[in-house]
Amino acid sequence: MEWQRLQLGTAVGLYVLALERSLDEGASAADRTVVLRMGEELGLSSSGMARHRWVIVDDVQPSEVSRSSSSARSRLKLVSG
């Protein structure tokens, strides 16, 4: 995963905590702004993805996807870049 390669595990964890806080009823505008900025730094927005030069590609042909697969995990394909 790209976040692991870039050693962003702590940043991802902090993002999750900030997101949870921003969803609380009493969250401030500042709490929500922090989440937006952190998400962009992590490449969760289109501008953040562009900054990291990440693209989403569909490189799996429909015929390669097995409909009988038992779990979502078994259908995933690792893409390194």
Tab-separated table of N, CA and C in Angstrom:
chain	number	residue	atom	x	y	z
A	1	MET	N	0.839	-1.174	0.000
A	1	MET	CA	0.000	0.000	0.000
A	1	MET	C	0.891	1.247	0.000
A	2	GLU	N	0.509	2.256	-0.710
A	2	GLU	CA	1.290	3.490	-0.828
A	2	GLU	C	1.526	4.166	0.518
A	3	TRP	N	0.520	4.181	1.385
A	3	TRP	CA	0.689	4.853	2.675
A	3	TRP	C	1.785	4.164	3.487
A	4	GLN	N	1.874	2.854	3.384
A	4	GLN	CA	2.927	2.125	4.079
A	4	GLN	C	4.290	2.479	3.489
A	5	ARG	N	4.365	2.521	2.181
A	5	ARG	CA	5.630	2.836	1.511
A	5	ARG	C	6.119	4.227	1.897
A	6	LEU	N	5.186	5.163	2.036
A	6	LEU	CA	5.527	6.533	2.400
A	6	LEU	C	5.589	6.733	3.917
A	7	GLN	N	5.434	5.662	4.673
A	7	GLN	CA	5.479	5.676	6.138
A	7	GLN	C	4.478	6.682	6.719
A	8	LEU	N	3.245	6.590	6.256
A	8	LEU	CA	2.187	7.491	6.705
A	8	LEU	C	1.199	6.797	7.646
A	9	GLY	N	1.590	5.687	8.230
A	9	GLY	CA	0.693	4.944	9.108
A	9	GLY	C	0.188	5.782	10.269
A	10	THR	N	1.061	6.537	10.905
A	10	THR	CA	0.648	7.393	12.018
A	10	THR	C	-0.298	8.479	11.533
A	11	ALA	N	0.005	9.064	10.372
A	11	ALA	CA	-0.853	10.117	9.814
A	11	ALA	C	-2.242	9.577	9.499
A	12	VAL	N	-2.324	8.344	9.019
A	12	VAL	CA	-3.621	7.730	8.730
A	12	VAL	C	-4.399	7.544	10.033
A	13	GLY	N	-3.726	7.081	11.075
A	13	GLY	CA	-4.368	6.913	12.373
A	13	GLY	C	-4.874	8.227	12.939
A	14	LEU	N	-4.053	9.267	12.835
A	14	LEU	CA	-4.473	10.587	13.314
A	14	LEU	C	-5.638	11.128	12.499
A	15	TYR	N	-5.645	10.837	11.200
A	15	TYR	CA	-6.762	11.252	10.350
A	15	TYR	C	-8.061	10.595	10.823
A	16	VAL	N	-8.008	9.311	11.122
A	16	VAL	CA	-9.200	8.594	11.574
A	16	VAL	C	-9.717	9.202	12.875
A	17	LEU	N	-8.808	9.503	13.807
A	17	LEU	CA	-9.225	10.119	15.066
A	17	LEU	C	-9.835	11.501	14.827
A	18	ALA	N	-9.210	12.298	13.957
A	18	ALA	CA	-9.726	13.634	13.657
A	18	ALA	C	-11.080	13.541	12.947
A	19	LEU	N	-11.232	12.573	12.055
A	19	LEU	CA	-12.503	12.379	11.358
A	19	LEU	C	-13.608	12.045	12.355
A	20	GLU	N	-13.302	11.141	13.264
A	20	GLU	CA	-14.297	10.772	14.277
A	20	GLU	C	-14.705	12.000	15.105
A	21	ARG	N	-13.721	12.790	15.473
A	21	ARG	CA	-14.009	13.996	16.260
A	21	ARG	C	-14.851	14.990	15.457
A	22	SER	N	-14.553	15.137	14.177
A	22	SER	CA	-15.281	16.102	13.342
A	22	SER	C	-16.727	15.698	13.100
A	23	LEU	N	-17.032	14.424	13.282
A	23	LEU	CA	-18.390	13.936	13.076
A	23	LEU	C	-19.263	14.084	14.317
A	24	ASP	N	-18.641	14.436	15.446
A	24	ASP	CA	-19.410	14.667	16.672
A	24	ASP	C	-20.332	15.855	16.500
A	25	GLU	N	-21.417	15.843	17.216
A	25	GLU	CA	-22.414	16.910	17.126
A	25	GLU	C	-21.821	18.282	17.475
A	26	GLY	N	-20.918	18.333	18.421
A	26	GLY	CA	-20.349	19.605	18.855
A	26	GLY	C	-19.058	19.986	18.156
A	27	ALA	N	-18.738	19.339	17.037
A	27	ALA	CA	-17.484	19.624	16.333
A	27	ALA	C	-17.481	21.043	15.786
A	28	SER	N	-16.321	21.662	15.846
A	28	SER	CA	-16.182	23.031	15.353
A	28	SER	C	-15.792	23.027	13.871
A	29	ALA	N	-15.855	24.190	13.288
A	29	ALA	CA	-15.425	24.341	11.894
A	29	ALA	C	-13.945	24.011	11.774
A	30	ALA	N	-13.174	24.354	12.792
A	30	ALA	CA	-11.736	24.055	12.784
A	30	ALA	C	-11.500	22.544	12.757
A	31	ASP	N	-12.303	21.787	13.515
A	31	ASP	CA	-12.184	20.326	13.504
A	31	ASP	C	-12.415	19.770	12.107
A	32	ARG	N	-13.410	20.303	11.436
A	32	ARG	CA	-13.727	19.833	10.079
A	32	ARG	C	-12.661	20.253	9.070
A	33	THR	N	-12.110	21.443	9.256
A	33	THR	CA	-11.058	21.928	8.366
A	33	THR	C	-9.811	21.065	8.480
A	34	VAL	N	-9.479	20.669	9.714
A	34	VAL	CA	-8.317	19.799	9.920
A	34	VAL	C	-8.490	18.499	9.146
A	35	VAL	N	-9.689	17.934	9.183
A	35	VAL	CA	-9.953	16.678	8.477
A	35	VAL	C	-9.792	16.863	6.967
A	36	LEU	N	-10.292	17.959	6.441
A	36	LEU	CA	-10.148	18.220	5.008
A	36	LEU	C	-8.682	18.321	4.609
A	37	ARG	N	-7.914	19.044	5.397
A	37	ARG	CA	-6.475	19.209	5.081
A	37	ARG	C	-5.712	17.907	5.209
A	38	MET	N	-6.004	17.156	6.267
A	38	MET	CA	-5.321	15.873	6.449
A	38	MET	C	-5.678	14.904	5.315
A	39	GLY	N	-6.943	14.898	4.928
A	39	GLY	CA	-7.364	14.023	3.838
A	39	GLY	C	-6.667	14.357	2.540
A	40	GLU	N	-6.488	15.642	2.305
A	40	GLU	CA	-5.787	16.050	1.091
A	40	GLU	C	-4.322	15.612	1.130
A	41	GLU	N	-3.688	15.748	2.279
A	41	GLU	CA	-2.293	15.314	2.419
A	41	GLU	C	-2.140	13.811	2.221
A	42	LEU	N	-3.175	13.067	2.595
A	42	LEU	CA	-3.134	11.612	2.450
A	42	LEU	C	-3.577	11.138	1.068
A	43	GLY	N	-3.948	12.067	0.200
A	43	GLY	CA	-4.354	11.698	-1.155
A	43	GLY	C	-5.781	11.209	-1.242
A	44	LEU	N	-6.635	11.630	-0.299
A	44	LEU	CA	-8.024	11.198	-0.316
A	44	LEU	C	-8.908	12.087	-1.178
A	45	SER	N	-8.366	13.168	-1.693
A	45	SER	CA	-9.101	14.053	-2.593
A	45	SER	C	-8.428	14.006	-3.961
A	46	SER	N	-9.116	14.503	-4.967
A	46	SER	CA	-8.520	14.484	-6.310
A	46	SER	C	-7.270	15.360	-6.367
A	47	SER	N	-7.277	16.493	-5.669
A	47	SER	CA	-6.076	17.340	-5.676
A	47	SER	C	-4.941	16.684	-4.892
A	48	GLY	N	-5.270	15.991	-3.818
A	48	GLY	CA	-4.253	15.268	-3.060
A	48	GLY	C	-3.655	14.127	-3.863
A	49	MET	N	-4.515	13.429	-4.608
A	49	MET	CA	-4.009	12.362	-5.474
A	49	MET	C	-3.085	12.929	-6.547
A	50	ALA	N	-3.455	14.071	-7.108
A	50	ALA	CA	-2.632	14.697	-8.144
A	50	ALA	C	-1.277	15.115	-7.581
A	51	ARG	N	-1.274	15.636	-6.362
A	51	ARG	CA	-0.015	16.054	-5.747
A	51	ARG	C	0.931	14.872	-5.572
A	52	HIS	N	0.378	13.717	-5.230
A	52	HIS	CA	1.186	12.503	-5.070
A	52	HIS	C	1.447	11.812	-6.409
A	53	ARG	N	0.816	12.320	-7.461
A	53	ARG	CA	0.893	11.719	-8.800
A	53	ARG	C	0.326	10.301	-8.802
A	54	TRP	N	-0.778	10.143	-8.054
A	54	TRP	CA	-1.471	8.867	-8.005
A	54	TRP	C	-2.627	8.911	-8.982
A	55	VAL	N	-2.894	7.775	-9.605
A	55	VAL	CA	-4.052	7.660	-10.492
A	55	VAL	C	-4.783	6.371	-10.151
A	56	ILE	N	-6.067	6.379	-10.370
A	56	ILE	CA	-6.869	5.180	-10.198
A	56	ILE	C	-7.046	4.571	-11.577
A	57	VAL	N	-6.648	3.334	-11.710
A	57	VAL	CA	-6.749	2.665	-13.001
A	57	VAL	C	-7.581	1.404	-12.854
A	58	ASP	N	-8.243	1.052	-13.909
A	58	ASP	CA	-9.003	-0.180	-13.957
A	58	ASP	C	-8.256	-1.119	-14.892
A	59	ASP	N	-7.306	-1.866	-14.315
A	59	ASP	CA	-6.486	-2.732	-15.153
A	59	ASP	C	-6.927	-4.193	-15.112
A	60	VAL	N	-8.058	-4.466	-14.500
A	60	VAL	CA	-8.578	-5.828	-14.456
A	60	VAL	C	-9.703	-5.933	-15.471
A	61	GLN	N	-9.555	-6.857	-16.374
A	61	GLN	CA	-10.584	-7.091	-17.382
A	61	GLN	C	-11.778	-7.778	-16.721
A	62	PRO	N	-12.994	-7.442	-17.136
A	62	PRO	CA	-14.174	-8.056	-16.525
A	62	PRO	C	-14.135	-9.579	-16.537
A	63	SER	N	-13.516	-10.169	-17.561
A	63	SER	CA	-13.460	-11.632	-17.639
A	63	SER	C	-12.539	-12.215	-16.569
A	64	GLU	N	-11.637	-11.383	-16.003
A	64	GLU	CA	-10.715	-11.872	-14.980
A	64	GLU	C	-11.370	-11.936	-13.603
A	65	VAL	N	-12.458	-11.231	-13.410
A	65	VAL	CA	-13.120	-11.182	-12.113
A	65	VAL	C	-14.048	-12.378	-11.987
A	66	SER	N	-13.820	-13.163	-10.974
A	66	SER	CA	-14.638	-14.347	-10.747
A	66	SER	C	-15.868	-13.979	-9.929
A	67	ARG	N	-17.031	-14.274	-10.442
A	67	ARG	CA	-18.278	-13.993	-9.738
A	67	ARG	C	-18.477	-14.969	-8.574
A	68	SER	N	-17.805	-16.095	-8.611
A	68	SER	CA	-17.992	-17.095	-7.572
A	68	SER	C	-17.027	-16.907	-6.400
A	69	SER	N	-16.228	-15.861	-6.441
A	69	SER	CA	-15.272	-15.624	-5.369
A	69	SER	C	-15.999	-15.431	-4.048
A	70	SER	N	-15.470	-16.019	-2.980
A	70	SER	CA	-16.180	-16.035	-1.716
A	70	SER	C	-16.024	-14.762	-0.886
A	71	SER	N	-14.959	-13.979	-1.112
A	71	SER	CA	-14.780	-12.791	-0.286
A	71	SER	C	-14.229	-11.636	-1.107
A	72	ALA	N	-14.448	-10.423	-0.602
A	72	ALA	CA	-13.915	-9.239	-1.271
A	72	ALA	C	-12.392	-9.287	-1.278
A	73	ARG	N	-11.794	-9.753	-0.190
A	73	ARG	CA	-10.323	-9.823	-0.102
A	73	ARG	C	-9.743	-10.668	-1.236
A	74	SER	N	-10.393	-11.766	-1.562
A	74	SER	CA	-9.868	-12.645	-2.594
A	74	SER	C	-9.998	-12.025	-3.989
A	75	ARG	N	-10.866	-11.005	-4.143
A	75	ARG	CA	-11.032	-10.345	-5.431
A	75	ARG	C	-10.092	-9.160	-5.621
A	76	LEU	N	-9.423	-8.730	-4.549
A	76	LEU	CA	-8.545	-7.571	-4.642
A	76	LEU	C	-7.253	-7.920	-5.354
A	77	LYS	N	-6.685	-6.936	-6.013
A	77	LYS	CA	-5.431	-7.117	-6.712
A	77	LYS	C	-4.473	-6.036	-6.241
A	78	LEU	N	-3.266	-6.417	-5.816
A	78	LEU	CA	-2.275	-5.461	-5.350
A	78	LEU	C	-1.650	-4.761	-6.543
A	79	VAL	N	-1.667	-3.437	-6.512
A	79	VAL	CA	-1.039	-2.636	-7.553
A	79	VAL	C	0.064	-1.839	-6.889
A	80	SER	N	1.296	-2.080	-7.268
A	80	SER	CA	2.401	-1.325	-6.689
A	80	SER	C	2.841	-0.266	-7.677
A	81	GLY	N	3.312	0.819	-7.157
A	81	GLY	CA	3.686	1.889	-8.074
A	81	GLY	C	4.626	2.767	-7.457
